[in-house]
CSV table of C-alpha atoms and ligand atoms in Angstrom, one decimal:
chain,number,residue,atom,x,y,z
A,1,ASP,CA,119.3,171.4,85.6
A,2,SER,CA,122.1,169.3,87.5
A,3,ARG,CA,119.4,166.6,88.6
A,4,GLY,CA,118.3,166.3,84.9
A,5,ARG,CA,114.9,167.7,85.4
A,6,VAL,CA,113.3,169.6,82.6
A,7,LEU,CA,112.7,173.1,83.9
A,8,PHE,CA,111.3,174.9,80.8
A,9,ALA,CA,108.8,174.1,78.0
A,10,VAL,CA,108.3,176.0,74.8
A,11,ASP,CA,104.9,176.2,73.0
A,12,GLN,CA,105.8,174.9,69.5
A,13,VAL,CA,103.2,177.2,67.8
A,14,THR,CA,103.3,180.4,69.8
A,15,GLY,CA,106.8,180.1,71.0
A,16,GLU,CA,105.8,180.8,74.6
A,17,ILE,CA,108.3,179.7,77.1
A,18,THR,CA,106.9,178.3,80.5
A,19,ILE,CA,108.6,177.0,83.8
A,20,THR,CA,107.7,173.4,84.4
A,21,ALA,CA,109.4,172.8,87.6
A,22,PRO,CA,110.2,175.2,90.8
A,23,LEU,CA,113.3,177.2,90.3
A,24,GLN,CA,115.3,176.9,93.8
A,25,TYR,CA,116.9,180.1,94.4
A,26,ASP,CA,120.7,180.2,94.9
A,27,ALA,CA,122.5,183.2,95.0
A,28,GLY,CA,124.0,184.1,91.6
A,29,LYS,CA,122.6,181.2,89.9
A,30,THR,CA,121.7,181.5,86.3
A,31,PHE,CA,119.9,179.0,84.1
A,32,GLU,CA,120.7,178.8,80.2
A,33,ALA,CA,118.4,177.4,77.6
A,34,VAL,CA,118.8,176.8,74.0
A,35,VAL,CA,115.5,177.6,72.0
A,36,GLU,CA,115.3,176.2,68.4
A,37,ALA,CA,113.0,177.4,65.7
A,38,LYS,CA,112.5,175.6,62.6
A,39,ASP,CA,110.2,176.1,59.7
A,40,GLN,CA,108.0,173.4,58.0
A,41,GLY,CA,109.8,173.2,54.9
A,42,ASP,CA,110.7,169.6,53.6
A,43,ILE,CA,114.2,170.4,54.6
A,44,PRO,CA,113.5,172.5,57.6
A,45,LYS,CA,115.8,175.7,58.3
A,46,VAL,CA,116.7,175.9,61.7
A,47,SER,CA,117.8,178.8,63.8
A,48,GLU,CA,118.7,178.8,67.6
A,49,ALA,CA,118.8,181.4,70.3
A,50,THR,CA,120.3,181.1,73.7
A,51,MET,CA,118.1,182.2,76.6
A,52,THR,CA,119.8,183.2,79.9
A,53,LEU,CA,117.7,183.3,82.8
A,54,THR,CA,118.7,184.9,86.2
A,55,ILE,CA,116.5,183.9,89.1
A,56,VAL,CA,115.6,186.9,91.2
A,57,ASN,CA,115.3,186.3,95.0
A,58,VAL,CA,111.8,187.2,95.6
A,59,GLY,CA,111.1,184.9,98.7
A,60,ASN,CA,113.2,184.2,101.7
A,61,ASN,CA,114.0,180.6,102.5
A,62,ALA,CA,114.0,179.3,106.1
A,63,PRO,CA,117.5,178.0,107.4
A,64,ARG,CA,118.0,174.3,107.0
A,65,LEU,CA,118.9,172.7,110.2
A,66,GLU,CA,120.9,169.6,111.2
A,67,VAL,CA,122.0,168.3,114.6
A,68,LYS,CA,125.1,166.2,115.1
A,69,LEU,CA,125.1,164.7,118.5
A,70,GLN,CA,128.3,163.8,120.2
A,71,LYS,CA,127.5,160.5,121.9
A,72,THR,CA,124.4,158.9,120.3
A,73,VAL,CA,122.8,155.9,121.9
A,74,PHE,CA,120.6,155.6,118.9
A,75,ASP,CA,119.4,157.8,116.2
A,76,ASN,CA,119.1,161.5,117.3
A,77,THR,CA,119.3,160.5,120.9
A,78,VAL,CA,122.2,161.3,123.3
A,79,LEU,CA,122.9,159.8,126.7
A,80,ILE,CA,123.8,162.4,129.4
A,81,PRO,CA,124.2,161.5,133.2
A,82,GLU,CA,122.1,163.5,135.3
A,83,ASP,CA,125.2,165.0,137.1
A,84,ALA,CA,126.7,166.3,133.9
A,85,LYS,CA,128.3,169.7,134.5
A,86,ASN,CA,127.3,173.1,133.2
A,87,SER,CA,128.9,173.8,129.8
A,88,THR,CA,129.2,170.1,128.7
A,89,PHE,CA,129.5,169.8,125.0
A,90,VAL,CA,126.6,167.8,123.7
A,91,GLY,CA,126.9,168.3,119.9
A,92,LYS,CA,126.7,170.5,116.9
A,93,LEU,CA,123.9,172.4,115.2
A,94,LEU,CA,124.3,173.2,111.5
A,95,ALA,CA,122.1,176.0,110.2
A,96,ILE,CA,122.4,176.6,106.6
A,97,ASP,CA,120.8,179.6,104.9
A,98,ASN,CA,122.1,180.6,101.6
A,99,ASP,CA,119.8,183.7,101.2
A,100,PRO,CA,121.8,186.8,100.5
A,101,GLY,CA,122.4,189.5,103.0
A,102,VAL,CA,120.5,189.5,106.3
A,103,SER,CA,118.2,186.9,105.0
A,104,GLY,CA,121.0,184.5,105.4
A,105,ASP,CA,122.1,185.7,108.9
A,106,VAL,CA,120.8,183.0,111.3
A,107,THR,CA,120.5,183.1,115.2
A,108,CYS,CA,119.4,180.0,117.2
A,109,TYR,CA,118.2,179.4,120.7
A,110,SER,CA,117.3,176.2,122.8
A,111,ALA,CA,113.8,175.9,123.8
A,112,HIS,CA,114.9,173.8,126.8
A,113,PRO,CA,116.4,175.7,129.7
A,114,SER,CA,119.0,172.9,130.4
A,115,PHE,CA,120.7,173.5,127.0
A,116,ARG,CA,121.8,176.5,125.0
A,117,VAL,CA,123.2,177.0,121.5
A,118,ASP,CA,126.5,179.0,121.1
A,119,PRO,CA,127.7,180.3,117.7
A,120,PHE,CA,131.1,178.6,117.1
A,121,GLY,CA,132.6,179.2,113.7
A,122,ASN,CA,130.4,177.7,111.0
A,123,TYR,CA,128.1,175.9,113.5
A,124,PHE,CA,126.5,176.4,116.8
A,125,ALA,CA,127.6,174.4,119.7
A,126,ILE,CA,125.0,172.5,121.8
A,127,ILE,CA,126.0,173.0,125.5
A,128,MET,CA,124.5,172.0,128.9
A,129,SER,CA,123.4,175.4,130.6
A,130,GLY,CA,121.5,173.9,133.5
A,131,SER,CA,121.2,170.7,135.7
A,132,LEU,CA,119.4,167.6,134.9
A,133,ASP,CA,117.7,165.4,137.2
A,134,ARG,CA,116.7,161.9,136.1
A,135,GLU,CA,114.2,161.7,139.0
A,136,GLN,CA,112.3,164.6,137.4
A,137,ALA,CA,112.7,163.6,133.9
A,138,GLU,CA,114.3,160.6,132.4
A,139,LYS,CA,113.7,161.5,128.7
A,140,ILE,CA,113.9,165.0,127.4
A,141,ASP,CA,113.0,166.4,124.0
A,142,VAL,CA,115.2,169.3,123.2
A,143,VAL,CA,113.8,171.7,120.5
A,144,LEU,CA,116.3,174.2,118.7
A,145,VAL,CA,115.0,177.0,116.9
A,146,CYS,CA,116.7,179.1,114.4
A,147,SER,CA,115.5,182.2,112.5
A,148,ASP,CA,117.0,184.4,109.9
A,149,ALA,CA,117.1,188.2,109.8
A,150,GLY,CA,115.1,188.6,106.6
A,151,SER,CA,111.9,190.3,106.6
A,152,PRO,CA,109.8,188.6,107.1
A,153,SER,CA,112.1,186.3,109.2
A,154,LYS,CA,112.0,182.7,108.4
A,155,THR,CA,112.1,180.1,111.3
A,156,SER,CA,113.1,176.5,111.5
A,157,SER,CA,113.2,174.0,114.4
A,158,VAL,CA,115.1,170.7,114.9
A,159,SER,CA,114.8,168.4,118.0
A,160,PHE,CA,116.8,165.7,119.6
A,161,GLN,CA,116.1,163.4,122.5
A,162,VAL,CA,118.2,163.2,125.7
A,163,LEU,CA,118.2,160.0,127.8
A,164,VAL,CA,119.2,161.0,131.4
A,165,SER,CA,121.3,158.3,133.0
A,166,ASP,CA,121.1,157.7,136.7
A,167,VAL,CA,123.6,158.8,139.2
A,168,ASN,CA,123.3,157.7,143.0
A,169,ASP,CA,122.1,161.3,144.3
A,170,ASN,CA,119.6,160.1,146.7
A,171,ALA,CA,119.7,158.3,149.9
A,172,PRO,CA,116.8,156.0,150.7
A,173,MET,CA,114.2,157.9,152.3
A,174,PHE,CA,112.3,156.5,155.5
A,175,SER,CA,108.6,157.1,155.6
A,176,GLN,CA,109.1,158.9,159.0
A,177,THR,CA,112.5,160.1,160.6
A,178,GLN,CA,110.9,158.9,164.1
A,179,TYR,CA,108.9,155.9,164.8
A,180,VAL,CA,107.2,155.1,168.1
A,181,ALA,CA,106.1,151.5,169.3
A,182,ASN,CA,104.4,150.6,172.3
A,183,ILE,CA,105.2,147.0,173.5
A,184,PRO,CA,103.9,145.6,176.7
A,185,GLU,CA,106.8,143.9,178.8
A,186,GLU,CA,107.1,140.3,179.2
A,187,ASN,CA,106.9,139.9,175.4
A,188,ILE,CA,108.0,136.7,173.6
A,189,PHE,CA,111.3,136.5,172.2
A,190,GLY,CA,111.3,137.6,168.6
A,191,ARG,CA,108.1,139.6,168.9
A,192,GLN,CA,107.6,142.0,165.9
A,193,ILE,CA,107.9,145.5,167.2
A,194,LEU,CA,107.3,147.4,163.9
A,195,LYS,CA,108.0,147.4,160.2
A,196,LEU,CA,110.0,150.4,158.8
A,197,THR,CA,109.7,151.4,155.3
A,198,ALA,CA,111.9,153.4,153.0
A,199,THR,CA,112.3,154.2,149.4
A,200,ASP,CA,115.0,155.3,147.0
A,201,PRO,CA,114.0,157.3,143.9
A,202,ASP,CA,117.1,156.4,142.1
A,203,ALA,CA,117.4,153.6,139.4
A,204,GLY,CA,119.2,150.2,139.1
A,205,ILE,CA,121.5,149.4,142.1
A,206,ASN,CA,121.4,152.9,143.1
A,207,LYS,CA,117.8,152.2,144.4
A,208,LEU,CA,118.6,148.8,146.1
A,209,PHE,CA,119.0,149.3,149.8
A,210,THR,CA,119.2,147.2,153.0
A,211,TYR,CA,118.3,148.1,156.7
A,212,SER,CA,120.6,147.6,159.5
A,213,LEU,CA,120.9,148.6,163.1
A,214,PHE,CA,123.3,151.1,164.3
A,215,PRO,CA,125.5,150.1,165.9
A,216,ARG,CA,125.4,146.9,164.1
A,217,GLU,CA,125.9,144.7,167.4
A,218,ASN,CA,122.6,144.9,169.4
A,219,SER,CA,121.6,142.4,171.9
A,220,VAL,CA,118.1,143.7,172.3
A,221,PHE,CA,116.9,144.4,168.8
A,222,SER,CA,117.3,142.7,165.3
A,223,ILE,CA,116.2,143.9,161.9
A,224,ASP,CA,115.5,142.0,158.7
A,225,LYS,CA,117.7,143.8,156.0
A,226,ASP,CA,115.1,143.3,153.3
A,227,SER,CA,111.7,143.7,155.0
A,228,GLY,CA,112.5,146.3,157.6
A,229,ILE,CA,110.8,144.3,160.3
A,230,LEU,CA,112.3,145.2,163.8
A,231,LYS,CA,112.0,142.5,166.4
A,232,ALA,CA,112.9,142.1,170.0
A,233,ARG,CA,115.6,139.7,170.7
A,234,THR,CA,115.0,139.8,174.6
A,235,THR,CA,112.1,140.0,176.9
A,236,PHE,CA,111.5,143.4,178.1
A,237,ASP,CA,111.0,144.5,181.7
A,238,HIS,CA,109.1,147.7,182.4
A,239,GLU,CA,110.5,147.5,185.9
A,240,VAL,CA,114.1,147.6,184.5
A,241,GLU,CA,113.7,150.0,181.5
A,242,LYS,CA,110.5,152.0,180.5
A,243,ARG,CA,111.8,153.3,177.2
A,244,LEU,CA,114.4,152.3,174.6
A,245,ASN,CA,115.9,153.8,171.6
A,246,VAL,CA,117.3,152.2,168.6
A,247,ILE,CA,118.7,153.8,165.4
A,248,ILE,CA,118.1,152.1,162.0
A,249,LEU,CA,120.1,152.7,158.8
A,250,ALA,CA,119.1,152.4,155.2
A,251,THR,CA,122.1,151.9,152.9
A,252,ASP,CA,121.8,151.8,149.2
A,253,GLU,CA,124.1,149.9,146.9
A,254,GLY,CA,125.3,152.7,144.9
A,255,HIS,CA,129.0,153.6,144.5
A,256,PRO,CA,129.5,155.4,146.7
A,257,SER,CA,126.6,154.4,148.7
A,258,LEU,CA,124.2,156.8,150.6
A,259,VAL,CA,122.8,156.3,153.9
A,260,SER,CA,119.9,157.6,156.0
A,261,THR,CA,118.7,157.0,159.4
A,262,ALA,CA,115.5,156.8,161.3
A,263,THR,CA,115.0,156.3,165.2
A,264,VAL,CA,112.7,154.0,166.9
A,265,ILE,CA,111.4,154.8,170.2
A,266,VAL,CA,110.1,151.6,172.1
A,267,ASN,CA,107.9,152.3,175.0
A,268,ILE,CA,107.8,149.3,177.3
A,269,LEU,CA,104.4,149.2,178.8
A,270,ASP,CA,103.7,147.9,182.3
A,271,ILE,CA,102.0,144.6,182.9
A,272,ASN,CA,100.9,143.7,186.4
A,273,ASP,CA,103.4,141.2,187.1
A,274,ASN,CA,104.6,142.2,190.6
A,275,TYR,CA,102.7,141.4,193.9
A,276,PRO,CA,102.4,144.3,196.6
A,277,GLU,CA,104.5,144.0,199.6
A,278,ILE,CA,103.7,145.1,203.0
A,279,ILE,CA,106.7,147.2,204.3
A,280,THR,CA,105.3,148.1,207.8
A,281,LYS,CA,106.2,145.5,210.4
A,282,GLU,CA,105.0,147.1,213.4
A,283,LEU,CA,103.0,150.1,214.7
A,284,ARG,CA,103.7,151.4,218.2
A,285,VAL,CA,100.9,153.4,220.1
A,286,GLN,CA,100.7,154.6,223.6
A,287,GLU,CA,98.2,152.9,225.6
A,288,GLY,CA,95.0,154.8,226.6
A,289,ILE,CA,94.3,156.1,223.1
A,290,GLY,CA,90.6,156.0,222.8
A,291,ASN,CA,87.9,155.2,220.6
A,292,MET,CA,88.4,155.7,216.7
A,293,LYS,CA,91.9,157.2,217.3
A,294,HIS,CA,94.8,157.0,214.8
A,295,VAL,CA,97.0,154.1,215.5
A,296,GLY,CA,99.5,154.4,212.5
A,297,ASN,CA,99.7,154.3,208.6
A,298,LEU,CA,100.6,151.1,206.9
A,299,GLU,CA,103.1,151.3,204.1
A,300,GLY,CA,103.3,149.1,201.1
A,301,SER,CA,105.1,148.9,197.8
A,302,ASP,CA,104.7,147.4,194.3
A,303,LYS,CA,107.3,147.5,191.7
A,304,ASP,CA,104.8,148.0,188.9
A,305,SER,CA,103.4,151.4,187.7
A,306,GLY,CA,100.1,153.3,187.7
A,307,VAL,CA,97.1,151.2,188.9
A,308,ASN,CA,99.2,148.2,188.9
A,309,ALA,CA,101.0,149.7,191.9
A,310,ASP,CA,98.0,151.5,193.4
A,311,LEU,CA,97.4,149.6,196.7
A,312,VAL,CA,94.4,148.7,198.9
A,313,PHE,CA,94.8,147.5,202.4
A,314,SER,CA,92.2,145.6,204.1
A,315,MET,CA,91.8,143.4,207.2
A,316,PRO,CA,89.9,140.2,206.5
A,317,PRO,CA,87.0,139.4,209.0
A,318,THR,CA,88.4,137.5,211.9
A,319,ASP,CA,87.0,136.0,215.2
A,320,ASP,CA,90.2,137.2,216.7
A,321,ILE,CA,89.9,140.0,219.3
A,322,THR,CA,92.1,142.2,216.8
A,323,GLY,CA,88.8,142.5,214.8
A,324,GLN,CA,87.1,144.2,217.6
A,325,MET,CA,90.0,146.5,218.5
A,326,PHE,CA,91.2,147.8,215.1
A,327,LYS,CA,89.9,148.9,211.8
A,328,VAL,CA,92.1,149.2,208.6
A,329,ASN,CA,91.1,151.9,206.1
A,330,PRO,CA,91.9,151.1,202.4
A,331,ASN,CA,94.4,153.7,202.2
A,332,GLY,CA,96.4,152.0,205.1
A,333,VAL,CA,95.3,154.1,208.1
A,334,VAL,CA,94.9,152.0,211.1
A,335,ILE,CA,92.4,153.2,213.7
A,336,ALA,CA,91.7,151.8,217.3
A,337,ILE,CA,88.0,151.1,217.8
A,338,GLN,CA,88.3,150.6,221.5
A,339,GLU,CA,90.6,152.0,224.1
A,340,LEU,CA,93.9,150.2,224.3
A,341,ASP,CA,95.0,149.2,227.7
A,342,ARG,CA,98.7,147.9,228.0
A,343,GLU,CA,97.8,146.1,231.1
A,344,THR,CA,95.1,144.1,229.4
A,345,ARG,CA,97.4,143.4,226.3
A,346,ASP,CA,100.5,145.0,225.1
A,347,ARG,CA,100.6,143.7,221.6
A,348,TYR,CA,98.3,142.6,218.9
A,349,ILE,CA,99.0,140.8,215.7
A,350,LEU,CA,96.9,142.2,212.7
A,351,TYR,CA,96.3,139.8,209.6
A,352,LEU,CA,96.3,142.2,206.7
A,353,GLU,CA,95.8,142.0,202.9
A,354,VAL,CA,97.1,144.4,200.3
A,355,LYS,CA,95.9,144.3,196.8
A,356,ASP,CA,96.6,146.4,193.7
A,357,LYS,CA,94.2,147.8,191.2
A,358,GLY,CA,95.6,146.1,188.1
A,359,LEU,CA,93.4,144.6,185.6
A,360,ASP,CA,94.4,141.1,187.0
A,361,PRO,CA,94.9,142.2,190.7
A,362,LYS,CA,97.7,140.7,192.7
A,363,MET,CA,97.2,140.3,196.4
A,364,THR,CA,99.6,139.7,199.3
A,365,SER,CA,98.7,138.7,203.0
A,366,GLY,CA,101.0,139.5,205.9
A,367,THR,CA,100.9,140.5,209.4
A,368,VAL,CA,101.7,143.9,211.4
A,369,THR,CA,102.1,143.8,215.2
A,370,VAL,CA,100.8,146.8,217.1
A,371,ILE,CA,102.7,147.4,220.3
A,372,ILE,CA,101.0,149.1,223.1
A,373,ASP,CA,103.6,151.5,225.0
A,374,ASP,CA,103.2,152.2,228.5
A,375,ILE,CA,102.2,155.7,229.7
A,376,ASN,CA,102.6,155.1,233.5
A,377,ASP,CA,99.1,155.3,234.1
A,378,HIS,CA,99.4,153.8,237.6
A,379,ALA,CA,101.0,156.2,240.2
A,380,PRO,CA,103.8,154.3,241.9
A,381,VAL,CA,102.6,152.7,245.0
A,382,PHE,CA,105.2,153.2,247.8
A,383,GLN,CA,105.7,150.3,250.1
A,384,PHE,CA,107.8,152.2,252.4
A,385,PRO,CA,107.7,155.0,253.6
A,386,SER,CA,104.1,155.5,253.4
A,387,GLU,CA,101.6,157.9,254.9
A,388,THR,CA,99.6,155.2,256.5
A,389,ASN,CA,102.2,153.8,258.5
A,390,HIS,CA,103.7,157.3,259.3
A,391,THR,CA,107.1,156.3,258.4
A,392,ALA,CA,107.6,159.4,256.4
B,1,CA,CA1,120.1,156.0,146.0
B,2,CA,CA1,119.5,159.6,140.8
B,3,CA,CA1,101.4,145.1,190.9
B,4,CA,CA1,105.3,145.3,185.7
């Protein structure tokens, strides 16, 4: 044959012709062989006959497939960006089947949903038919399958690789959209509030990002652009502000870059850093009120919150007369223990203490003046006229 193979042999005695190599079927192909016969005389007589062999197609051959990719990065591998549009041309699929009739009619399909093959003249066009996502699959094996219409049908497959290149299609993602931090007031400058974390599933510079504050100028907070550590640039005062919000951005280095945001709520917790005050300066009471009677309520204040501003009044033991005359309840109610008589004494000065219930209680001392008002308990004594001198 054309490749110089010996395809036939003839038995020198019996004349039997045998096939020594597989005869590949090609439509219409015939083989010719010349057969010689000679006798065994001293000068042999030779005669020749031409043998013509037509190969009959008894089997059906599977299509032979070949992929010719458009942009190969290396052998049999094509590089496609993950945002490649539907219908992007990827390469050609050649499907050769020389079988006669329907045994040579070939149809093909792609086993991968993101690709399809469309008949196009004497080849099939390999075309994108779905979207790619590098974050899902960075390397794809695409298997193309072709079958002829013979019976039985013969099928072949061929594959190629797709390397999906990254596009910056993901913003960095914070681990939470909202963070809450509880920081006691009177913190030191530069105290760490919390560490934010974000991740970006892209590749290369598309996955690099930095943290920043929004707006960038902030006198209260600072953030480390690489570590995401949020710090205080000031000393917080619960009595001025109980809760602060700050917006953090994570911006990647893709072109164009993508940004995401998170909110940090900072609760400024109370510390017992304020002393109570006694607001009441004086209490007025009418004379003559008796034993265990209500004189008045003491009022106090404390700028702190909760127990740190929960006040307890007391009157420390004293040798003074006030200790025998008055009693102060913890809630600030002042009681007269004995009857108050203006004529005996018209004012008393109470020495008081007020203390909060904080963990480290703060106490303030002060005085409150109790003024005894007159209720005209003595009938006027007329000097003149009088009943006794009969001047009336
Ligand atoms: Ca990104
Ligand atoms: Ca990406
Ligand atoms: Ca306090
Ligand atoms: Ca406080």
